[in-house]
Short mmCIF file of N, CA and C in Angstrom, two decimals:
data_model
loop_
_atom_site.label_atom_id
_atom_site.label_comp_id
_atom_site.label_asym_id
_atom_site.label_seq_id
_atom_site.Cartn_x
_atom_site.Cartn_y
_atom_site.Cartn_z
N UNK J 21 28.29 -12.98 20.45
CA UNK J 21 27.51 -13.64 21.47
C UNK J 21 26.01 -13.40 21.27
N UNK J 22 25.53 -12.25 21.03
CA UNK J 22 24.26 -12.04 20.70
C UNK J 22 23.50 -12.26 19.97
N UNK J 23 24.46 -12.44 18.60
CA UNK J 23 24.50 -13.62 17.70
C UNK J 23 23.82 -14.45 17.65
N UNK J 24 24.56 -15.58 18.55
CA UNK J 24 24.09 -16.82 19.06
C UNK J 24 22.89 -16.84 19.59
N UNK J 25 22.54 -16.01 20.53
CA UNK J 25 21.46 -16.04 21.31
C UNK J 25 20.57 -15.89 19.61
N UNK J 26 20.38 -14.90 19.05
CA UNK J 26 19.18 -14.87 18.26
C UNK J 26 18.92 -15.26 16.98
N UNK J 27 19.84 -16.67 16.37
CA UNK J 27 20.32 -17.47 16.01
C UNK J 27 19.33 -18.51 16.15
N UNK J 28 18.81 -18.51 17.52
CA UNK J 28 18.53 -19.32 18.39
C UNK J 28 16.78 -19.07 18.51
N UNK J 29 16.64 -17.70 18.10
CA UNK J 29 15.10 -17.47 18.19
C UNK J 29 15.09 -16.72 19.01
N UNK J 30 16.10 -16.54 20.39
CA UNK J 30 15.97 -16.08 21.67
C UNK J 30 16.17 -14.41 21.81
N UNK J 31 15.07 -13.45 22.23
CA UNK J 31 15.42 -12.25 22.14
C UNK J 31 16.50 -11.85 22.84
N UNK J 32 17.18 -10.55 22.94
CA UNK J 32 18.23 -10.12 23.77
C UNK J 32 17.83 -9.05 23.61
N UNK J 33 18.00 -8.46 25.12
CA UNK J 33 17.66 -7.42 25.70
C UNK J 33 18.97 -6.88 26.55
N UNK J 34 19.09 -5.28 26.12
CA UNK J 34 20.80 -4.85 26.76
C UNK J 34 19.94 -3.42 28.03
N UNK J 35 20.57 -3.73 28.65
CA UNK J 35 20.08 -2.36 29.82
C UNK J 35 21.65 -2.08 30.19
N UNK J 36 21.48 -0.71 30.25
CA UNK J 36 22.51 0.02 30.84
C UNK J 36 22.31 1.14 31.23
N UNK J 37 23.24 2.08 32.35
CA UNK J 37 23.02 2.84 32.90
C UNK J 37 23.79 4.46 32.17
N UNK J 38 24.25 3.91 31.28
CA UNK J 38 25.86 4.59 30.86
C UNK J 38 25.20 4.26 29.07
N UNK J 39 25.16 5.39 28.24
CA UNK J 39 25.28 4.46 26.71
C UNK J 39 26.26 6.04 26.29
N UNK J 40 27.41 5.31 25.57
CA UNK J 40 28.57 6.39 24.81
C UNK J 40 27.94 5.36 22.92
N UNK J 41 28.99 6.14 22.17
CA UNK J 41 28.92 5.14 20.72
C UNK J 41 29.09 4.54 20.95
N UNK J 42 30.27 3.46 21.77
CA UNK J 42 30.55 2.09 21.49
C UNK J 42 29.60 1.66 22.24
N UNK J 43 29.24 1.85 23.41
CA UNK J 43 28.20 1.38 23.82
C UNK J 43 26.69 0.71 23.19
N UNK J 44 26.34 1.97 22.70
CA UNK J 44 25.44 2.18 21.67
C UNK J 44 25.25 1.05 20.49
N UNK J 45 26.61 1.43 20.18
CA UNK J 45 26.69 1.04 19.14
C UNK J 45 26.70 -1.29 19.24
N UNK J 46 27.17 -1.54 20.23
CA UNK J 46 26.70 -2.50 20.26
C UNK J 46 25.39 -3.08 20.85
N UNK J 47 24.86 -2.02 21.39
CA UNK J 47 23.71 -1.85 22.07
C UNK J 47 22.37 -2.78 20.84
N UNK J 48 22.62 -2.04 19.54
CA UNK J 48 21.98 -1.79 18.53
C UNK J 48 21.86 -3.33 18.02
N UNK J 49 22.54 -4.08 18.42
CA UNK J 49 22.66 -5.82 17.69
C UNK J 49 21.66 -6.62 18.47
N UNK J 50 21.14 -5.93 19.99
CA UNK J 50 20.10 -6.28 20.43
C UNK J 50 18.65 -5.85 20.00
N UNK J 51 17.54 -6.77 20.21
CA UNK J 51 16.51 -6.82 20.25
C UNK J 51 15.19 -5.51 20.87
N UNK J 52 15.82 -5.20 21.99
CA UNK J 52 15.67 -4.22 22.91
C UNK J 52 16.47 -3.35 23.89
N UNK J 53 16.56 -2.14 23.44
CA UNK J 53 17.30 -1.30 24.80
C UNK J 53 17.06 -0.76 25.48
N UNK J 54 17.21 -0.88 26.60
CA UNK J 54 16.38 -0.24 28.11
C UNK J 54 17.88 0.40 28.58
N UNK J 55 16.72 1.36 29.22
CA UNK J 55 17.80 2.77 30.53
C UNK J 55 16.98 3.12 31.14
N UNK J 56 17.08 3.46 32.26
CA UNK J 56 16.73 3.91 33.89
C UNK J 56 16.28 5.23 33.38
N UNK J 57 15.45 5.82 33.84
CA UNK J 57 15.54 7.60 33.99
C UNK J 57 16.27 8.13 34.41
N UNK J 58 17.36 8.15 35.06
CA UNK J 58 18.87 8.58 35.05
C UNK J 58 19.48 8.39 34.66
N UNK J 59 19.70 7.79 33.36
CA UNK J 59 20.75 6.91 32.65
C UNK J 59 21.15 8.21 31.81
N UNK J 60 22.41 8.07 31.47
CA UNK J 60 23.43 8.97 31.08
C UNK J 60 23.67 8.84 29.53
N UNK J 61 22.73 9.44 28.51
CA UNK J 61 23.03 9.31 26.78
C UNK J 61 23.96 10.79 26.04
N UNK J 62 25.22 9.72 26.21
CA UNK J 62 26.56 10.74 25.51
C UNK J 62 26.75 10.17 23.89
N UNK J 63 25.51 10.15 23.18
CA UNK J 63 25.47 9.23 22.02
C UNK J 63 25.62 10.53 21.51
N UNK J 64 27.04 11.08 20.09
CA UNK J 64 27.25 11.83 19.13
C UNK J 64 26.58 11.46 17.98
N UNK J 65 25.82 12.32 17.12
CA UNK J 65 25.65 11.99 15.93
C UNK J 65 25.93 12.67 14.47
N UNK J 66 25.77 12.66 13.55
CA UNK J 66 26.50 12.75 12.71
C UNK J 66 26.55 14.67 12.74
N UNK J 67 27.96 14.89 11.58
CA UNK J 67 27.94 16.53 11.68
C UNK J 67 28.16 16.64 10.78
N UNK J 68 28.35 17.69 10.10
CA UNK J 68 29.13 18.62 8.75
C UNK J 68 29.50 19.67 9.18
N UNK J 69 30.56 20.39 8.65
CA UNK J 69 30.87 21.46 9.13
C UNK J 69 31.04 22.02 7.41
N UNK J 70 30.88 23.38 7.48
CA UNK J 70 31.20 24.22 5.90
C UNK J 70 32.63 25.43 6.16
N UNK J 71 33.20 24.61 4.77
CA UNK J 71 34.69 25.74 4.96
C UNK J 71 34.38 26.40 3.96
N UNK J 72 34.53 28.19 4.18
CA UNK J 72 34.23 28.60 2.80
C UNK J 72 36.11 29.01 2.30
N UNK J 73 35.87 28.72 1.66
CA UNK J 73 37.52 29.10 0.96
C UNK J 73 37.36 30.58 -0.34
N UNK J 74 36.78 30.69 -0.60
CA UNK J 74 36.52 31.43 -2.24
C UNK J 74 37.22 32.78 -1.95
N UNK J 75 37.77 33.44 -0.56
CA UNK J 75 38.33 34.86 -0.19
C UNK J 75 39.73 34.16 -0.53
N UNK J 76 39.83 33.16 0.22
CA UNK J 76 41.50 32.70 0.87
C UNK J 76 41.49 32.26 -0.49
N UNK J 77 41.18 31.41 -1.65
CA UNK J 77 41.44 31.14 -2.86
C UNK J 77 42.17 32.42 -3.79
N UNK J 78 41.03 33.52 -3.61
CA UNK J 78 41.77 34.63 -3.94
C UNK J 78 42.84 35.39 -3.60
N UNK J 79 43.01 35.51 -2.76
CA UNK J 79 44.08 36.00 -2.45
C UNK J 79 45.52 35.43 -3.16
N UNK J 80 45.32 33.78 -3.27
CA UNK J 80 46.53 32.98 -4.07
C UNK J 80 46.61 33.58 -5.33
N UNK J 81 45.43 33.89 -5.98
CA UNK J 81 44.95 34.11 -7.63
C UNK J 81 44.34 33.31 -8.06
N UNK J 82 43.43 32.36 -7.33
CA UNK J 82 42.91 31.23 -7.54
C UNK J 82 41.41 30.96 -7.68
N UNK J 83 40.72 30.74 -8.16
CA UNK J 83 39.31 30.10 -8.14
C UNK J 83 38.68 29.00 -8.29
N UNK J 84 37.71 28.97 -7.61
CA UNK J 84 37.45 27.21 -7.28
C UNK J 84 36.18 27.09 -8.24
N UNK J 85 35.64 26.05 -9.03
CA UNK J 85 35.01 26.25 -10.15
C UNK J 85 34.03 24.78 -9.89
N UNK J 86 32.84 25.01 -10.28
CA UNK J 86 31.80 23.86 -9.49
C UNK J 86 32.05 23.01 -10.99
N UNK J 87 32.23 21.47 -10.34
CA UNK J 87 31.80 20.45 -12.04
C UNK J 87 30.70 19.45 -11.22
N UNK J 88 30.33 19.61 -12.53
CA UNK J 88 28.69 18.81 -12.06
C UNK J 88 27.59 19.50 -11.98
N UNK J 89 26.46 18.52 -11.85
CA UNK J 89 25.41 19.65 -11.77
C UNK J 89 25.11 20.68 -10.34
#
């Protein structure tokens, strides 16, 4: 739908009170996003987490060996 509208030339503008990812995330196909000063941003962004294995490898008899640079 938003699409269409700017397809069209016509800006689109999304306001909400509430933005989660999906929210967000379609939020983003608009032109402009507006929120209230109380508006509620439960937007996650990206993570990594690090497993070290190289004890628990050993213990099997095992070692983990880097390829590449």
């Amino acid at each position: 739908m938003m699409g269409r509208f700017r397809a069209r030339g016509k800006k689109v503008v999304v306001y909400s009170q509430y933005y989660d990812n999906i929210t967000y995330y379609v939020a983003a196909a608009a032109d402009t996003i507006l929120a209230p000063p109380p508006a509620a941003w439960s937007v996650t962004g990206l993570r990594a987490d690090l497993t070290f294995l190289k004890d628990a490898l050993a213990l099997a008899g095992l070692q983990a060996v880097q390829v590449g640079p």
